[in-house]
mmCIF file of C-alpha atoms in Angstrom:
data_model
loop_
_atom_site.group_PDB
_atom_site.id
_atom_site.type_symbol
_atom_site.label_atom_id
_atom_site.label_comp_id
_atom_site.label_asym_id
_atom_site.label_seq_id
_atom_site.Cartn_x
_atom_site.Cartn_y
_atom_site.Cartn_z
ATOM 1 C CA UNK X 214 -10.527 17.111 5.483
ATOM 2 C CA UNK X 215 -9.489 14.885 2.727
ATOM 3 C CA UNK X 216 -8.778 11.769 5.123
ATOM 4 C CA UNK X 217 -7.409 9.255 2.856
ATOM 5 C CA UNK X 218 -5.004 11.720 1.450
ATOM 6 C CA UNK X 219 -3.859 13.283 5.114
ATOM 7 C CA UNK X 220 -3.266 9.220 5.630
ATOM 8 C CA UNK X 221 -1.577 8.315 2.715
ATOM 9 C CA UNK X 222 0.743 11.356 2.716
ATOM 10 C CA UNK X 223 1.828 11.132 6.466
ATOM 11 C CA UNK X 224 2.486 7.288 5.277
ATOM 12 C CA UNK X 225 4.947 8.881 2.470
ATOM 13 C CA UNK X 226 3.035 6.561 -0.472
ATOM 14 C CA UNK X 227 5.571 6.135 -3.235
ATOM 15 C CA UNK X 228 5.689 3.376 -6.554
ATOM 16 C CA UNK X 229 8.997 1.813 -7.569
ATOM 17 C CA UNK X 230 8.758 0.267 -10.496
ATOM 18 C CA UNK X 231 10.958 -2.899 -11.469
ATOM 19 C CA UNK X 232 10.621 -3.891 -14.806
ATOM 20 C CA UNK X 233 8.145 -5.383 -17.216
ATOM 21 C CA UNK X 234 8.710 -9.160 -18.113
ATOM 22 C CA UNK X 235 8.199 -11.241 -21.208
ATOM 23 C CA UNK X 236 7.405 -15.009 -19.540
ATOM 24 C CA UNK X 237 7.819 -17.711 -22.229
ATOM 25 C CA UNK X 238 5.538 -21.003 -21.216
ATOM 26 C CA UNK X 239 5.905 -23.066 -19.024
ATOM 27 C CA UNK X 240 7.424 -20.755 -16.178
ATOM 28 C CA UNK X 241 6.965 -20.598 -12.204
ATOM 29 C CA UNK X 242 8.570 -18.459 -10.607
ATOM 30 C CA UNK X 243 8.880 -18.440 -6.585
ATOM 31 C CA UNK X 244 9.102 -13.769 -5.527
ATOM 32 C CA UNK X 245 10.938 -13.640 -2.209
ATOM 33 C CA UNK X 246 9.372 -11.701 0.530
ATOM 34 C CA UNK X 247 9.782 -8.023 0.884
ATOM 35 C CA UNK X 248 8.617 -6.626 4.037
ATOM 36 C CA UNK X 249 6.655 -3.827 4.671
ATOM 37 C CA UNK X 250 5.931 -3.188 0.695
ATOM 38 C CA UNK X 251 2.919 -3.485 -1.157
ATOM 39 C CA UNK X 252 4.067 -5.177 -4.207
ATOM 40 C CA UNK X 253 1.767 -5.032 -8.022
ATOM 41 C CA UNK X 254 1.841 -6.908 -11.150
ATOM 42 C CA UNK X 255 -0.235 -5.359 -14.359
ATOM 43 C CA UNK X 256 -0.880 -8.276 -16.820
ATOM 44 C CA UNK X 257 -0.445 -6.045 -19.972
ATOM 45 C CA UNK X 258 -0.284 -9.313 -22.310
ATOM 46 C CA UNK X 259 -1.577 -12.957 -21.981
ATOM 47 C CA UNK X 260 -2.404 -14.307 -18.446
ATOM 48 C CA UNK X 261 -0.431 -16.123 -14.972
ATOM 49 C CA UNK X 262 -1.781 -17.575 -12.313
ATOM 50 C CA UNK X 263 -0.591 -16.163 -8.545
ATOM 51 C CA UNK X 264 -0.551 -17.767 -5.455
ATOM 52 C CA UNK X 265 0.391 -16.451 -1.792
ATOM 53 C CA UNK X 266 0.776 -18.850 1.133
ATOM 54 C CA UNK X 267 -2.443 -20.688 1.335
ATOM 55 C CA UNK X 268 -4.348 -18.479 -0.618
ATOM 56 C CA UNK X 269 -6.919 -19.878 -3.823
ATOM 57 C CA UNK X 270 -4.348 -18.643 -6.853
ATOM 58 C CA UNK X 271 -5.634 -15.663 -9.258
ATOM 59 C CA UNK X 272 -5.557 -15.539 -12.574
ATOM 60 C CA UNK X 273 -4.349 -12.934 -13.969
ATOM 61 C CA UNK X 274 -5.728 -12.219 -17.019
ATOM 62 C CA UNK X 275 -4.990 -9.563 -19.479
ATOM 63 C CA UNK X 276 -5.686 -6.033 -18.391
ATOM 64 C CA UNK X 277 -5.874 -7.250 -14.643
ATOM 65 C CA UNK X 278 -3.797 -5.863 -11.560
ATOM 66 C CA UNK X 279 -2.790 -7.285 -8.543
ATOM 67 C CA UNK X 280 -1.335 -6.132 -5.482
ATOM 68 C CA UNK X 281 0.608 -8.248 -2.591
ATOM 69 C CA UNK X 282 0.922 -6.575 0.570
ATOM 70 C CA UNK X 283 2.440 -6.926 3.256
ATOM 71 C CA UNK X 284 5.392 -7.653 0.656
ATOM 72 C CA UNK X 285 4.624 -11.447 1.261
ATOM 73 C CA UNK X 286 6.079 -14.169 -1.454
ATOM 74 C CA UNK X 287 4.193 -15.230 -3.841
ATOM 75 C CA UNK X 288 4.242 -17.613 -7.000
ATOM 76 C CA UNK X 289 3.783 -16.453 -10.388
ATOM 77 C CA UNK X 290 3.255 -19.343 -13.201
ATOM 78 C CA UNK X 291 1.740 -20.197 -16.208
ATOM 79 C CA UNK X 292 -0.467 -23.115 -14.463
ATOM 80 C CA UNK X 293 -1.876 -22.876 -11.364
ATOM 81 C CA UNK X 294 0.102 -25.872 -9.623
ATOM 82 C CA UNK X 295 3.768 -25.825 -11.501
ATOM 83 C CA UNK X 296 6.436 -26.072 -8.948
ATOM 84 C CA UNK X 297 8.228 -23.192 -8.732
ATOM 85 C CA UNK X 298 12.047 -22.010 -8.944
ATOM 86 C CA UNK X 299 13.752 -19.151 -6.590
ATOM 87 C CA UNK X 300 13.980 -15.804 -8.715
ATOM 88 C CA UNK X 301 17.120 -16.188 -8.596
ATOM 89 C CA UNK X 302 17.910 -18.821 -9.697
ATOM 90 C CA UNK X 303 14.929 -17.339 -12.887
ATOM 91 C CA UNK X 304 17.033 -14.553 -13.540
ATOM 92 C CA UNK X 305 20.469 -16.478 -13.481
ATOM 93 C CA UNK X 306 18.866 -18.936 -15.578
ATOM 94 C CA UNK X 307 18.115 -16.174 -18.463
ATOM 95 C CA UNK X 308 21.181 -13.662 -17.891
ATOM 96 C CA UNK X 309 19.033 -11.553 -16.729
ATOM 97 C CA UNK X 310 20.943 -7.989 -16.278
ATOM 98 C CA UNK X 311 18.981 -6.159 -13.264
ATOM 99 C CA UNK X 312 17.857 -3.671 -16.642
ATOM 100 C CA UNK X 313 14.438 -2.811 -17.549
ATOM 101 C CA UNK X 314 13.136 -5.899 -19.420
ATOM 102 C CA UNK X 315 13.088 -9.348 -18.060
ATOM 103 C CA UNK X 316 12.987 -12.013 -20.545
ATOM 104 C CA UNK X 317 12.436 -15.994 -19.572
ATOM 105 C CA UNK X 318 12.592 -17.993 -22.050
ATOM 106 C CA UNK X 319 12.123 -16.893 -26.089
ATOM 107 C CA UNK X 320 12.061 -13.667 -26.189
ATOM 108 C CA UNK X 321 9.941 -10.924 -26.209
ATOM 109 C CA UNK X 322 8.178 -11.807 -29.523
ATOM 110 C CA UNK X 323 7.594 -15.092 -28.180
ATOM 111 C CA UNK X 324 6.728 -14.608 -24.795
ATOM 112 C CA UNK X 325 2.816 -14.948 -23.847
ATOM 113 C CA UNK X 326 2.693 -12.962 -21.065
ATOM 114 C CA UNK X 327 3.640 -9.827 -20.327
ATOM 115 C CA UNK X 328 3.619 -8.206 -16.882
ATOM 116 C CA UNK X 329 4.717 -4.583 -15.712
ATOM 117 C CA UNK X 330 6.161 -5.531 -11.826
ATOM 118 C CA UNK X 331 6.753 -2.951 -8.938
ATOM 119 C CA UNK X 332 6.088 -2.025 -5.739
ATOM 120 C CA UNK X 333 4.925 1.103 -3.361
ATOM 121 C CA UNK X 334 6.603 1.743 -0.031
ATOM 122 C CA UNK X 335 5.958 3.799 3.013
ATOM 123 C CA UNK X 336 7.909 5.544 4.803
ATOM 124 C CA UNK X 337 9.426 4.057 8.205
ATOM 125 C CA UNK X 338 7.289 3.009 10.688
ATOM 126 C CA UNK X 339 4.182 3.551 8.898
ATOM 127 C CA UNK X 340 1.418 1.860 10.873
ATOM 128 C CA UNK X 341 -2.341 2.465 10.307
ATOM 129 C CA UNK X 342 -5.471 0.832 9.861
ATOM 130 C CA UNK X 343 -5.228 1.176 6.113
ATOM 131 C CA UNK X 344 -2.329 -1.133 5.366
ATOM 132 C CA UNK X 345 -3.535 -3.657 7.920
ATOM 133 C CA UNK X 346 -7.197 -4.174 6.718
ATOM 134 C CA UNK X 347 -5.145 -5.060 3.143
ATOM 135 C CA UNK X 348 -5.784 -8.837 2.146
ATOM 136 C CA UNK X 349 -2.956 -11.212 1.146
ATOM 137 C CA UNK X 350 -3.482 -10.988 -2.105
ATOM 138 C CA UNK X 351 -5.931 -7.418 -4.521
ATOM 139 C CA UNK X 352 -7.235 -8.652 -7.674
ATOM 140 C CA UNK X 353 -8.876 -5.873 -10.047
ATOM 141 C CA UNK X 354 -10.133 -7.356 -13.221
ATOM 142 C CA UNK X 355 -10.443 -5.716 -16.661
ATOM 143 C CA UNK X 356 -14.167 -6.070 -15.898
ATOM 144 C CA UNK X 357 -14.115 -4.286 -12.482
ATOM 145 C CA UNK X 358 -11.619 -1.121 -14.543
ATOM 146 C CA UNK X 359 -14.652 -0.972 -16.188
ATOM 147 C CA UNK X 360 -16.496 1.057 -13.802
ATOM 148 C CA UNK X 361 -13.510 2.833 -11.770
ATOM 149 C CA UNK X 362 -12.253 5.278 -14.903
ATOM 150 C CA UNK X 363 -9.415 6.750 -13.051
ATOM 151 C CA UNK X 364 -7.788 3.500 -12.369
ATOM 152 C CA UNK X 365 -8.516 2.526 -16.298
ATOM 153 C CA UNK X 366 -7.224 5.245 -17.581
ATOM 154 C CA UNK X 367 -4.318 5.212 -15.627
ATOM 155 C CA UNK X 368 -3.288 1.659 -16.207
ATOM 156 C CA UNK X 369 -3.500 2.543 -20.486
ATOM 157 C CA UNK X 370 -1.300 5.639 -19.368
ATOM 158 C CA UNK X 371 1.172 3.136 -17.527
ATOM 159 C CA UNK X 372 1.102 -0.149 -20.019
ATOM 160 C CA UNK X 373 1.418 3.143 -23.022
ATOM 161 C CA UNK X 374 4.445 4.336 -21.093
ATOM 162 C CA UNK X 375 6.322 1.913 -21.189
ATOM 163 C CA UNK X 376 5.126 0.418 -24.743
ATOM 164 C CA UNK X 377 7.043 3.753 -26.159
ATOM 165 C CA UNK X 378 9.907 4.319 -23.670
ATOM 166 C CA UNK X 379 10.242 8.085 -24.027
ATOM 167 C CA UNK X 380 12.075 10.606 -22.348
ATOM 168 C CA UNK X 381 11.167 10.832 -18.547
ATOM 169 C CA UNK X 382 9.065 7.461 -19.191
ATOM 170 C CA UNK X 383 10.098 5.771 -15.490
ATOM 171 C CA UNK X 384 9.239 8.775 -13.148
ATOM 172 C CA UNK X 385 5.731 8.553 -15.634
ATOM 173 C CA UNK X 386 5.089 5.535 -14.430
ATOM 174 C CA UNK X 387 5.938 6.073 -10.878
ATOM 175 C CA UNK X 388 3.744 8.471 -10.277
ATOM 176 C CA UNK X 389 1.099 6.746 -12.112
ATOM 177 C CA UNK X 390 1.095 3.917 -9.995
ATOM 178 C CA UNK X 391 0.810 5.861 -6.865
ATOM 179 C CA UNK X 392 -2.705 7.058 -8.430
ATOM 180 C CA UNK X 393 -2.836 3.474 -9.556
ATOM 181 C CA UNK X 394 -3.126 2.497 -5.643
ATOM 182 C CA UNK X 395 -5.294 4.764 -4.463
ATOM 183 C CA UNK X 396 -7.704 3.568 -7.194
ATOM 184 C CA UNK X 397 -7.434 0.259 -6.125
ATOM 185 C CA UNK X 398 -8.040 0.542 -2.647
ATOM 186 C CA UNK X 399 -11.349 2.985 -3.802
ATOM 187 C CA UNK X 400 -12.382 0.375 -6.191
ATOM 188 C CA UNK X 401 -11.736 -2.419 -3.958
ATOM 189 C CA UNK X 402 -12.667 -2.349 -0.817
ATOM 190 C CA UNK X 403 -15.342 -5.338 -1.237
ATOM 191 C CA UNK X 404 -12.540 -7.621 -1.478
ATOM 192 C CA UNK X 405 -11.951 -7.015 2.374
ATOM 193 C CA UNK X 406 -14.341 -6.645 5.071
ATOM 194 C CA UNK X 407 -11.828 -4.864 7.120
ATOM 195 C CA UNK X 408 -11.037 -2.679 4.199
ATOM 196 C CA UNK X 409 -14.320 -2.396 3.182
ATOM 197 C CA UNK X 410 -15.477 -0.821 7.409
ATOM 198 C CA UNK X 411 -12.435 1.643 6.904
ATOM 199 C CA UNK X 412 -13.829 3.001 3.523
ATOM 200 C CA UNK X 413 -17.213 3.685 4.760
ATOM 201 C CA UNK X 414 -16.246 5.200 8.314
ATOM 202 C CA UNK X 415 -14.230 7.491 5.878
ATOM 203 C CA UNK X 416 -16.927 8.024 4.196
ATOM 204 C CA UNK X 417 -19.590 8.081 6.713
ATOM 205 C CA UNK X 418 -20.855 11.504 8.244
ATOM 206 C CA UNK X 419 -20.873 11.136 11.628
ATOM 207 C CA UNK X 420 -17.754 8.736 12.094
ATOM 208 C CA UNK X 421 -15.642 10.897 10.009
ATOM 209 C CA UNK X 422 -16.158 13.941 11.574
ATOM 210 C CA UNK X 423 -14.439 12.375 14.595
ATOM 211 C CA UNK X 424 -11.681 11.014 12.699
ATOM 212 C CA UNK X 425 -11.104 14.976 10.492
ATOM 213 C CA UNK X 426 -11.175 16.374 14.623
ATOM 214 C CA UNK X 427 -8.151 14.120 15.870
ATOM 215 C CA UNK X 428 -6.749 14.309 12.247
ATOM 216 C CA UNK X 429 -6.733 18.086 11.994
ATOM 217 C CA UNK X 430 -6.145 19.044 15.939
ATOM 218 C CA UNK X 431 -3.580 15.589 16.931
ATOM 219 C CA UNK X 432 -2.825 16.930 20.557
ATOM 220 C CA UNK X 433 -5.845 18.161 21.660
ATOM 221 C CA UNK X 434 -7.104 16.510 24.573
ATOM 222 C CA UNK X 435 -9.893 14.141 23.178
ATOM 223 C CA UNK X 436 -12.250 11.900 25.195
ATOM 224 C CA UNK X 437 -14.651 9.392 23.500
ATOM 225 C CA UNK X 438 -17.330 11.791 25.143
ATOM 226 C CA UNK X 439 -15.473 14.654 22.990
ATOM 227 C CA UNK X 440 -15.356 12.433 19.806
ATOM 228 C CA UNK X 441 -18.649 11.681 20.472
ATOM 229 C CA UNK X 442 -19.915 15.296 20.720
ATOM 230 C CA UNK X 443 -17.988 15.513 17.376
ATOM 231 C CA UNK X 444 -19.838 12.910 15.401
ATOM 232 C CA UNK X 445 -23.456 13.673 17.356
ATOM 233 C CA UNK X 446 -23.438 10.617 18.282
ATOM 234 C CA UNK X 447 -24.072 9.010 22.232
ATOM 235 C CA UNK X 448 -20.673 8.164 23.830
ATOM 236 C CA UNK X 449 -21.822 3.843 23.620
ATOM 237 C CA UNK X 450 -23.273 4.241 20.500
ATOM 238 C CA UNK X 451 -19.934 6.481 18.967
ATOM 239 C CA UNK X 452 -17.609 3.648 20.147
ATOM 240 C CA UNK X 453 -19.543 1.186 19.120
ATOM 241 C CA UNK X 454 -19.363 1.958 15.646
ATOM 242 C CA UNK X 455 -16.146 3.464 15.638
ATOM 243 C CA UNK X 456 -14.657 -0.162 16.616
ATOM 244 C CA UNK X 457 -16.803 -1.899 14.170
ATOM 245 C CA UNK X 458 -15.931 0.144 11.040
ATOM 246 C CA UNK X 459 -12.250 1.094 11.790
ATOM 247 C CA UNK X 460 -11.403 -2.410 13.634
ATOM 248 C CA UNK X 461 -9.651 -0.600 17.171
ATOM 249 C CA UNK X 462 -11.429 2.049 19.485
ATOM 250 C CA UNK X 463 -10.986 5.396 18.990
ATOM 251 C CA UNK X 464 -8.837 6.356 21.096
ATOM 252 C CA UNK X 465 -6.415 3.351 20.114
ATOM 253 C CA UNK X 466 -6.894 5.100 16.902
ATOM 254 C CA UNK X 467 -5.853 8.501 18.066
ATOM 255 C CA UNK X 468 -2.845 7.046 19.706
ATOM 256 C CA UNK X 469 -1.471 5.246 16.725
ATOM 257 C CA UNK X 470 -2.374 8.399 14.018
ATOM 258 C CA UNK X 471 -0.313 10.498 17.056
ATOM 259 C CA UNK X 472 3.148 8.568 16.337
ATOM 260 C CA UNK X 473 2.538 7.850 12.741
ATOM 261 C CA UNK X 474 2.430 12.206 12.808
ATOM 262 C CA UNK X 475 5.249 12.105 15.483
ATOM 263 C CA UNK X 476 7.758 9.640 12.346
ATOM 264 C CA UNK X 477 6.552 11.894 9.842
ATOM 265 C CA UNK X 478 8.205 14.903 12.597
ATOM 266 C CA UNK X 479 11.121 12.744 13.218
ATOM 267 C CA UNK X 480 11.672 11.731 9.138
ATOM 268 C CA UNK X 481 11.793 15.627 7.836
ATOM 269 C CA UNK X 482 12.220 18.354 10.204
ATOM 270 C CA UNK X 483 15.306 18.913 13.228
ATOM 271 C CA UNK X 484 12.383 19.398 16.004
ATOM 272 C CA UNK X 485 13.585 18.212 19.171
ATOM 273 C CA UNK X 486 11.829 15.500 21.349
ATOM 274 C CA UNK X 487 10.166 17.521 23.370
ATOM 275 C CA UNK X 488 8.770 19.785 20.603
ATOM 276 C CA UNK X 489 7.551 16.941 18.452
ATOM 277 C CA UNK X 490 6.148 15.526 21.886
ATOM 278 C CA UNK X 491 4.381 18.394 22.563
ATOM 279 C CA UNK X 492 3.054 18.700 18.969
ATOM 280 C CA UNK X 493 1.606 15.383 19.292
ATOM 281 C CA UNK X 494 -0.080 15.849 22.328
ATOM 282 C CA UNK X 495 2.136 14.409 25.185
ATOM 283 C CA UNK X 496 2.986 16.619 28.227
ATOM 284 C CA UNK X 497 6.331 14.941 28.331
ATOM 285 C CA UNK X 498 9.072 14.071 26.284
ATOM 286 C CA UNK X 499 9.715 10.921 28.679
ATOM 287 C CA UNK X 500 5.768 9.683 28.489
ATOM 288 C CA UNK X 501 6.067 10.386 24.722
ATOM 289 C CA UNK X 502 9.268 8.328 24.345
ATOM 290 C CA UNK X 503 8.359 5.276 26.120
ATOM 291 C CA UNK X 504 4.814 4.791 23.855
ATOM 292 C CA UNK X 505 6.860 5.257 20.460
ATOM 293 C CA UNK X 506 9.808 2.601 21.925
ATOM 294 C CA UNK X 507 6.145 0.331 22.703
ATOM 295 C CA UNK X 508 5.350 1.011 18.964
ATOM 296 C CA UNK X 509 8.344 0.771 17.533
ATOM 297 C CA UNK X 510 10.886 -1.174 19.519
ATOM 298 C CA UNK X 511 13.238 1.764 19.593
ATOM 299 C CA UNK X 512 13.567 5.104 21.345
ATOM 300 C CA UNK X 513 12.824 8.677 19.124
ATOM 301 C CA UNK X 514 16.133 9.628 18.647
ATOM 302 C CA UNK X 515 17.340 5.859 17.475
ATOM 303 C CA UNK X 516 14.393 6.054 14.987
ATOM 304 C CA UNK X 517 15.730 9.411 13.902
ATOM 305 C CA UNK X 518 19.661 8.542 13.561
ATOM 306 C CA UNK X 519 18.972 5.029 12.205
ATOM 307 C CA UNK X 520 16.984 7.390 9.527
ATOM 308 C CA UNK X 521 19.587 9.451 8.995
ATOM 309 C CA UNK X 522 22.763 6.777 8.625
#
């Protein structure tokens, strides 16, 4: 089983594209918080600085990509310390009409910086160590791209599609952006110890066997001993190694994964609450409802009703 694919499929990864930008110096734009998405900016031409919270600013050069997890507010600017203006104000000042090109200043021909901007979103309720392990900013430099063939090719194709503006270009860009997210996570894990640990776990010949067992049969009555047996490790060594790499204990991971699978069932099917509970390993709908409400703050029924509204 391809664990990373299973995780992303269950979380329903989708790429969304906003616009390409033409920014003329000087500029400094405060992009507001947008919860539960991962924003991205790809520098097609020129450069800019990206700042998020107290993190040191990233200098985004031509060919670089930056991901901003958690929908965090951040600043795009031509210098690292220029005072920003709110995004809505910049849009109004430049008569932006929500079209495919956001121009600030003197127009695209004279603009110093061209970006492609969008975000990745996930289905309601998505919560996984993968998402929690991402740093505040994830920077892929042009140099890093040279050793990540698929990421490099995907970024080049996305830029060409936007430049040519052929029929279907937006659909291609959205799908390419999903490839870009996966390749960025795989190639940039070293930027976060937590992400590096999780990616190591997905490829570890022993820990990955336990993860595959949980993913393959989420409803099984798994114990730490049984999962250690799948990994061919002692109970204590397995539990310690799993915690070290994944960032939580094996039964905590299992409990969270069960509820992620429950969210997927509630989103996509007309399965009864009782059947959902049984499919993910709960002996009673009441126990499942309590666990679901503890994690998401609402009952499974409310969750399904809210999504259908």
